[in-house]
């Protein structure tokens, strides 16, 4: 079992945590990670783009001019695609981009992401982020004490609302509750920070 230091929000070591090999010691599966993240991002797409076909364009209920005798090509309707303001051929229509991946793949992607972060040495564990009230100033000070810079994901235990509100105002920080943890948020950062409680919880879920 690998071990990681547990620090307080002042940056001082207060203990050591043993990381489960089943969660933090697997060989990262790049393909599964890619598929799961792609599925997440696809599901977020609105898919509200829409164009009108010739049958949906207003007007065009009669021929624009007679069939013969004008010297021009025959036309059936001004809603045809080659007319200005006519219908669109093969244009986009509203649809869902979501596709499904099974739960085993989702968990494997998360285990792969956590194992990669642990191997890279960018996984930090903090005893707890205890704030009496929401304070972005205290949150910034905590990150400075921990020497955390750049894009960061902080995973909190579910009942730590004050810490969530404190870190949520920092542009470079993504803060989530452990019940919301997903492959994309675990991967898309330079540093991944857990509290002791959230680390224990995610190990329980992913074992």
PDB file of C-alpha atoms in Angstrom:
ATOM      1  CA  UNK A   1       0.000   0.000   0.000  1.00  0.00           C
ATOM      2  CA  UNK A   2       1.250   3.449  -0.922  1.00  0.00           C
ATOM      3  CA  UNK A   3       1.220   6.134   1.717  1.00  0.00           C
ATOM      4  CA  UNK A   4       0.524   9.852   1.542  1.00  0.00           C
ATOM      5  CA  UNK A   5       1.015  12.592   4.095  1.00  0.00           C
ATOM      6  CA  UNK A   6      -2.005  14.142   5.754  1.00  0.00           C
ATOM      7  CA  UNK A   7      -1.606  17.868   6.313  1.00  0.00           C
ATOM      8  CA  UNK A   8      -3.681  20.454   8.092  1.00  0.00           C
ATOM      9  CA  UNK A   9      -4.866  23.540   6.232  1.00  0.00           C
ATOM     10  CA  UNK A  10      -1.794  25.346   7.527  1.00  0.00           C
ATOM     11  CA  UNK A  11       0.457  22.980   5.571  1.00  0.00           C
ATOM     12  CA  UNK A  12       1.806  21.056   8.583  1.00  0.00           C
ATOM     13  CA  UNK A  13       2.001  17.254   8.578  1.00  0.00           C
ATOM     14  CA  UNK A  14      -0.463  15.735  11.034  1.00  0.00           C
ATOM     15  CA  UNK A  15      -0.428  12.093   9.973  1.00  0.00           C
ATOM     16  CA  UNK A  16      -0.178   9.528   7.203  1.00  0.00           C
ATOM     17  CA  UNK A  17      -2.863   7.840   5.129  1.00  0.00           C
ATOM     18  CA  UNK A  18      -2.536   4.465   3.460  1.00  0.00           C
ATOM     19  CA  UNK A  19      -3.910   4.445  -0.068  1.00  0.00           C
ATOM     20  CA  UNK A  20      -5.833   1.367  -1.166  1.00  0.00           C
ATOM     21  CA  UNK A  21      -4.064  -0.468  -3.995  1.00  0.00           C
ATOM     22  CA  UNK A  22      -7.471  -1.362  -5.427  1.00  0.00           C
ATOM     23  CA  UNK A  23      -8.232   2.326  -5.972  1.00  0.00           C
ATOM     24  CA  UNK A  24      -4.886   4.129  -6.147  1.00  0.00           C
ATOM     25  CA  UNK A  25      -2.614   1.356  -7.388  1.00  0.00           C
ATOM     26  CA  UNK A  26      -4.133   0.170 -10.668  1.00  0.00           C
ATOM     27  CA  UNK A  27      -2.592   0.552 -14.096  1.00  0.00           C
ATOM     28  CA  UNK A  28      -4.422   3.515 -15.707  1.00  0.00           C
ATOM     29  CA  UNK A  29      -6.672   2.433 -18.575  1.00  0.00           C
ATOM     30  CA  UNK A  30      -6.353   5.341 -21.007  1.00  0.00           C
ATOM     31  CA  UNK A  31      -9.008   4.065 -23.415  1.00  0.00           C
ATOM     32  CA  UNK A  32     -11.681   3.706 -20.731  1.00  0.00           C
ATOM     33  CA  UNK A  33     -10.791   7.111 -19.273  1.00  0.00           C
ATOM     34  CA  UNK A  34     -11.193   8.651 -22.733  1.00  0.00           C
ATOM     35  CA  UNK A  35     -14.547   6.990 -23.360  1.00  0.00           C
ATOM     36  CA  UNK A  36     -15.993   7.984 -19.977  1.00  0.00           C
ATOM     37  CA  UNK A  37     -14.848  11.604 -20.229  1.00  0.00           C
ATOM     38  CA  UNK A  38     -16.123  11.819 -23.799  1.00  0.00           C
ATOM     39  CA  UNK A  39     -19.484  10.480 -22.600  1.00  0.00           C
ATOM     40  CA  UNK A  40     -19.640  13.103 -19.845  1.00  0.00           C
ATOM     41  CA  UNK A  41     -18.840  15.981 -22.169  1.00  0.00           C
ATOM     42  CA  UNK A  42     -21.267  14.717 -24.827  1.00  0.00           C
ATOM     43  CA  UNK A  43     -24.086  14.555 -22.268  1.00  0.00           C
ATOM     44  CA  UNK A  44     -23.479  18.215 -21.388  1.00  0.00           C
ATOM     45  CA  UNK A  45     -24.094  19.404 -24.952  1.00  0.00           C
ATOM     46  CA  UNK A  46     -27.402  21.217 -25.327  1.00  0.00           C
ATOM     47  CA  UNK A  47     -28.131  19.800 -28.776  1.00  0.00           C
ATOM     48  CA  UNK A  48     -30.658  22.587 -29.424  1.00  0.00           C
ATOM     49  CA  UNK A  49     -29.400  23.518 -32.910  1.00  0.00           C
ATOM     50  CA  UNK A  50     -32.195  23.485 -35.483  1.00  0.00           C
ATOM     51  CA  UNK A  51     -32.699  24.326 -39.153  1.00  0.00           C
ATOM     52  CA  UNK A  52     -35.939  24.296 -41.135  1.00  0.00           C
ATOM     53  CA  UNK A  53     -36.547  21.918 -44.005  1.00  0.00           C
ATOM     54  CA  UNK A  54     -38.487  23.062 -47.083  1.00  0.00           C
ATOM     55  CA  UNK A  55     -41.675  21.732 -45.501  1.00  0.00           C
ATOM     56  CA  UNK A  56     -41.189  23.876 -42.384  1.00  0.00           C
ATOM     57  CA  UNK A  57     -40.464  27.214 -44.073  1.00  0.00           C
ATOM     58  CA  UNK A  58     -43.390  29.643 -44.014  1.00  0.00           C
ATOM     59  CA  UNK A  59     -44.958  30.472 -47.364  1.00  0.00           C
ATOM     60  CA  UNK A  60     -44.293  28.753 -50.651  1.00  0.00           C
ATOM     61  CA  UNK A  61     -47.784  27.394 -50.928  1.00  0.00           C
ATOM     62  CA  UNK A  62     -48.127  28.003 -54.655  1.00  0.00           C
ATOM     63  CA  UNK A  63     -45.908  28.111 -57.705  1.00  0.00           C
ATOM     64  CA  UNK A  64     -43.967  31.391 -57.957  1.00  0.00           C
ATOM     65  CA  UNK A  65     -44.857  31.694 -61.643  1.00  0.00           C
ATOM     66  CA  UNK A  66     -46.503  29.642 -64.379  1.00  0.00           C
ATOM     67  CA  UNK A  67     -44.986  26.395 -65.594  1.00  0.00           C
ATOM     68  CA  UNK A  68     -44.400  27.358 -69.241  1.00  0.00           C
ATOM     69  CA  UNK A  69     -43.834  30.380 -71.387  1.00  0.00           C
ATOM     70  CA  UNK A  70     -41.542  32.438 -69.174  1.00  0.00           C
ATOM     71  CA  UNK A  71     -38.205  31.211 -70.519  1.00  0.00           C
ATOM     72  CA  UNK A  72     -37.085  30.361 -67.039  1.00  0.00           C
ATOM     73  CA  UNK A  73     -36.673  27.015 -65.354  1.00  0.00           C
ATOM     74  CA  UNK A  74     -39.809  25.585 -63.851  1.00  0.00           C
ATOM     75  CA  UNK A  75     -40.239  26.133 -60.108  1.00  0.00           C
ATOM     76  CA  UNK A  76     -42.645  24.534 -57.674  1.00  0.00           C
ATOM     77  CA  UNK A  77     -42.158  26.630 -54.535  1.00  0.00           C
ATOM     78  CA  UNK A  78     -40.039  29.459 -53.138  1.00  0.00           C
ATOM     79  CA  UNK A  79     -39.338  27.378 -50.050  1.00  0.00           C
ATOM     80  CA  UNK A  80     -37.054  25.112 -52.084  1.00  0.00           C
ATOM     81  CA  UNK A  81     -33.442  24.982 -50.810  1.00  0.00           C
ATOM     82  CA  UNK A  82     -31.913  26.915 -53.715  1.00  0.00           C
ATOM     83  CA  UNK A  83     -34.060  29.980 -52.946  1.00  0.00           C
ATOM     84  CA  UNK A  84     -32.977  32.659 -50.520  1.00  0.00           C
ATOM     85  CA  UNK A  85     -34.772  31.967 -47.186  1.00  0.00           C
ATOM     86  CA  UNK A  86     -35.714  28.524 -48.454  1.00  0.00           C
ATOM     87  CA  UNK A  87     -35.322  25.288 -46.546  1.00  0.00           C
ATOM     88  CA  UNK A  88     -31.941  23.833 -45.566  1.00  0.00           C
ATOM     89  CA  UNK A  89     -30.796  20.494 -46.963  1.00  0.00           C
ATOM     90  CA  UNK A  90     -29.121  18.113 -44.498  1.00  0.00           C
ATOM     91  CA  UNK A  91     -28.996  20.821 -41.844  1.00  0.00           C
ATOM     92  CA  UNK A  92     -28.609  20.100 -38.098  1.00  0.00           C
ATOM     93  CA  UNK A  93     -31.654  19.219 -36.016  1.00  0.00           C
ATOM     94  CA  UNK A  94     -32.153  19.097 -32.256  1.00  0.00           C
ATOM     95  CA  UNK A  95     -30.893  15.870 -30.747  1.00  0.00           C
ATOM     96  CA  UNK A  96     -29.141  14.426 -27.731  1.00  0.00           C
ATOM     97  CA  UNK A  97     -25.441  13.660 -28.044  1.00  0.00           C
ATOM     98  CA  UNK A  98     -25.415  11.466 -24.945  1.00  0.00           C
ATOM     99  CA  UNK A  99     -24.233   7.892 -25.148  1.00  0.00           C
ATOM    100  CA  UNK A 100     -24.051   5.356 -22.367  1.00  0.00           C
ATOM    101  CA  UNK A 101     -21.081   3.712 -20.723  1.00  0.00           C
ATOM    102  CA  UNK A 102     -21.590   1.034 -18.115  1.00  0.00           C
ATOM    103  CA  UNK A 103     -20.938   1.501 -14.399  1.00  0.00           C
ATOM    104  CA  UNK A 104     -17.895  -0.771 -14.381  1.00  0.00           C
ATOM    105  CA  UNK A 105     -16.215   1.467 -16.949  1.00  0.00           C
ATOM    106  CA  UNK A 106     -17.116   4.597 -14.967  1.00  0.00           C
ATOM    107  CA  UNK A 107     -15.527   3.196 -11.810  1.00  0.00           C
ATOM    108  CA  UNK A 108     -12.486   1.923 -13.696  1.00  0.00           C
ATOM    109  CA  UNK A 109     -11.983   5.381 -15.227  1.00  0.00           C
ATOM    110  CA  UNK A 110     -12.121   6.982 -11.771  1.00  0.00           C
ATOM    111  CA  UNK A 111      -9.689   4.420 -10.323  1.00  0.00           C
ATOM    112  CA  UNK A 112      -7.387   5.000 -13.289  1.00  0.00           C
ATOM    113  CA  UNK A 113      -7.498   8.766 -12.784  1.00  0.00           C
ATOM    114  CA  UNK A 114      -6.784   8.477  -9.051  1.00  0.00           C
ATOM    115  CA  UNK A 115      -3.938   6.022  -9.631  1.00  0.00           C
ATOM    116  CA  UNK A 116      -2.375   8.332 -12.221  1.00  0.00           C
ATOM    117  CA  UNK A 117      -2.577  11.334  -9.878  1.00  0.00           C
ATOM    118  CA  UNK A 118      -1.043   9.334  -7.031  1.00  0.00           C
ATOM    119  CA  UNK A 119       1.776   8.102  -9.282  1.00  0.00           C
ATOM    120  CA  UNK A 120       2.488  11.656 -10.473  1.00  0.00           C
ATOM    121  CA  UNK A 121       2.698  12.906  -6.899  1.00  0.00           C
ATOM    122  CA  UNK A 122      -0.023  15.526  -7.351  1.00  0.00           C
ATOM    123  CA  UNK A 123      -2.468  13.959  -4.885  1.00  0.00           C
ATOM    124  CA  UNK A 124      -2.753  15.841  -1.577  1.00  0.00           C
ATOM    125  CA  UNK A 125      -4.709  14.924   1.536  1.00  0.00           C
ATOM    126  CA  UNK A 126      -5.803  17.546   4.057  1.00  0.00           C
ATOM    127  CA  UNK A 127      -7.138  16.569   7.461  1.00  0.00           C
ATOM    128  CA  UNK A 128     -10.112  18.920   7.070  1.00  0.00           C
ATOM    129  CA  UNK A 129     -11.058  22.350   5.804  1.00  0.00           C
ATOM    130  CA  UNK A 130     -12.823  23.781   8.833  1.00  0.00           C
ATOM    131  CA  UNK A 131     -14.288  27.240   8.269  1.00  0.00           C
ATOM    132  CA  UNK A 132     -16.634  28.814  10.804  1.00  0.00           C
ATOM    133  CA  UNK A 133     -18.200  30.758   7.951  1.00  0.00           C
ATOM    134  CA  UNK A 134     -17.520  31.055   4.218  1.00  0.00           C
ATOM    135  CA  UNK A 135     -14.266  32.954   3.649  1.00  0.00           C
ATOM    136  CA  UNK A 136     -12.460  33.107   0.323  1.00  0.00           C
ATOM    137  CA  UNK A 137      -9.563  34.884   2.049  1.00  0.00           C
ATOM    138  CA  UNK A 138      -9.031  31.897   4.360  1.00  0.00           C
ATOM    139  CA  UNK A 139      -9.371  29.503   1.422  1.00  0.00           C
ATOM    140  CA  UNK A 140      -6.656  31.348  -0.536  1.00  0.00           C
ATOM    141  CA  UNK A 141      -4.430  31.326   2.557  1.00  0.00           C
ATOM    142  CA  UNK A 142      -4.929  27.572   2.932  1.00  0.00           C
ATOM    143  CA  UNK A 143      -3.884  26.941  -0.677  1.00  0.00           C
ATOM    144  CA  UNK A 144      -0.799  29.106  -0.216  1.00  0.00           C
ATOM    145  CA  UNK A 145       0.132  27.209   2.958  1.00  0.00           C
ATOM    146  CA  UNK A 146      -0.261  23.917   1.114  1.00  0.00           C
ATOM    147  CA  UNK A 147       1.799  25.331  -1.807  1.00  0.00           C
ATOM    148  CA  UNK A 148      -0.991  24.543  -4.246  1.00  0.00           C
ATOM    149  CA  UNK A 149      -0.989  26.602  -7.438  1.00  0.00           C
ATOM    150  CA  UNK A 150      -2.604  26.376 -10.857  1.00  0.00           C
ATOM    151  CA  UNK A 151      -5.701  24.405 -11.744  1.00  0.00           C
ATOM    152  CA  UNK A 152      -6.868  22.459  -8.730  1.00  0.00           C
ATOM    153  CA  UNK A 153      -9.741  20.126  -7.910  1.00  0.00           C
ATOM    154  CA  UNK A 154     -10.762  19.925  -4.255  1.00  0.00           C
ATOM    155  CA  UNK A 155     -12.972  17.016  -3.179  1.00  0.00           C
ATOM    156  CA  UNK A 156     -14.864  17.739   0.040  1.00  0.00           C
ATOM    157  CA  UNK A 157     -17.014  15.609   2.305  1.00  0.00           C
ATOM    158  CA  UNK A 158     -20.682  16.221   1.595  1.00  0.00           C
ATOM    159  CA  UNK A 159     -21.544  18.249   4.702  1.00  0.00           C
ATOM    160  CA  UNK A 160     -18.762  20.848   4.367  1.00  0.00           C
ATOM    161  CA  UNK A 161     -20.784  23.694   2.864  1.00  0.00           C
ATOM    162  CA  UNK A 162     -18.635  26.502   4.303  1.00  0.00           C
ATOM    163  CA  UNK A 163     -15.500  25.153   2.648  1.00  0.00           C
ATOM    164  CA  UNK A 164     -17.375  24.692  -0.626  1.00  0.00           C
ATOM    165  CA  UNK A 165     -18.499  28.318  -0.644  1.00  0.00           C
ATOM    166  CA  UNK A 166     -15.025  29.499   0.368  1.00  0.00           C
ATOM    167  CA  UNK A 167     -13.130  27.750  -2.428  1.00  0.00           C
ATOM    168  CA  UNK A 168     -15.825  28.156  -5.062  1.00  0.00           C
ATOM    169  CA  UNK A 169     -14.941  31.828  -5.655  1.00  0.00           C
ATOM    170  CA  UNK A 170     -11.350  31.058  -6.681  1.00  0.00           C
ATOM    171  CA  UNK A 171     -11.098  30.977 -10.511  1.00  0.00           C
ATOM    172  CA  UNK A 172      -8.397  28.287 -10.687  1.00  0.00           C
ATOM    173  CA  UNK A 173     -10.165  25.945  -8.273  1.00  0.00           C
ATOM    174  CA  UNK A 174     -12.927  23.460  -9.007  1.00  0.00           C
ATOM    175  CA  UNK A 175     -14.540  22.292  -5.786  1.00  0.00           C
ATOM    176  CA  UNK A 176     -16.883  19.298  -5.652  1.00  0.00           C
ATOM    177  CA  UNK A 177     -18.459  17.119  -3.009  1.00  0.00           C
ATOM    178  CA  UNK A 178     -17.295  13.515  -2.898  1.00  0.00           C
ATOM    179  CA  UNK A 179     -20.754  12.294  -3.929  1.00  0.00           C
ATOM    180  CA  UNK A 180     -20.312  14.284  -7.176  1.00  0.00           C
ATOM    181  CA  UNK A 181     -16.840  12.924  -7.971  1.00  0.00           C
ATOM    182  CA  UNK A 182     -16.436  11.882 -11.594  1.00  0.00           C
ATOM    183  CA  UNK A 183     -13.658  10.977 -14.003  1.00  0.00           C
ATOM    184  CA  UNK A 184     -13.542  14.331 -15.799  1.00  0.00           C
ATOM    185  CA  UNK A 185     -13.158  16.412 -12.628  1.00  0.00           C
ATOM    186  CA  UNK A 186     -10.557  14.019 -11.218  1.00  0.00           C
ATOM    187  CA  UNK A 187      -8.493  14.206 -14.421  1.00  0.00           C
ATOM    188  CA  UNK A 188      -8.876  17.851 -15.441  1.00  0.00           C
ATOM    189  CA  UNK A 189      -6.487  19.503 -12.969  1.00  0.00           C
ATOM    190  CA  UNK A 190      -2.865  19.946 -12.024  1.00  0.00           C
ATOM    191  CA  UNK A 191      -3.400  19.098  -8.359  1.00  0.00           C
ATOM    192  CA  UNK A 192      -6.047  16.913  -6.737  1.00  0.00           C
ATOM    193  CA  UNK A 193      -6.860  17.606  -3.075  1.00  0.00           C
ATOM    194  CA  UNK A 194      -8.921  15.345  -0.793  1.00  0.00           C
ATOM    195  CA  UNK A 195      -9.966  15.753   2.802  1.00  0.00           C
ATOM    196  CA  UNK A 196      -9.454  12.715   5.036  1.00  0.00           C
ATOM    197  CA  UNK A 197     -13.215  12.073   5.090  1.00  0.00           C
ATOM    198  CA  UNK A 198     -13.672  12.358   1.318  1.00  0.00           C
ATOM    199  CA  UNK A 199     -10.660  10.099   0.691  1.00  0.00           C
ATOM    200  CA  UNK A 200     -12.128   7.417   2.937  1.00  0.00           C
ATOM    201  CA  UNK A 201     -15.513   7.728   1.270  1.00  0.00           C
ATOM    202  CA  UNK A 202     -14.225   7.461  -2.306  1.00  0.00           C
ATOM    203  CA  UNK A 203     -12.197   4.373  -1.393  1.00  0.00           C
ATOM    204  CA  UNK A 204     -15.340   2.752   0.023  1.00  0.00           C
ATOM    205  CA  UNK A 205     -17.265   3.459  -3.185  1.00  0.00           C
ATOM    206  CA  UNK A 206     -14.595   2.402  -5.678  1.00  0.00           C
ATOM    207  CA  UNK A 207     -13.209  -0.740  -4.008  1.00  0.00           C
TER     208      UNK A 207
END
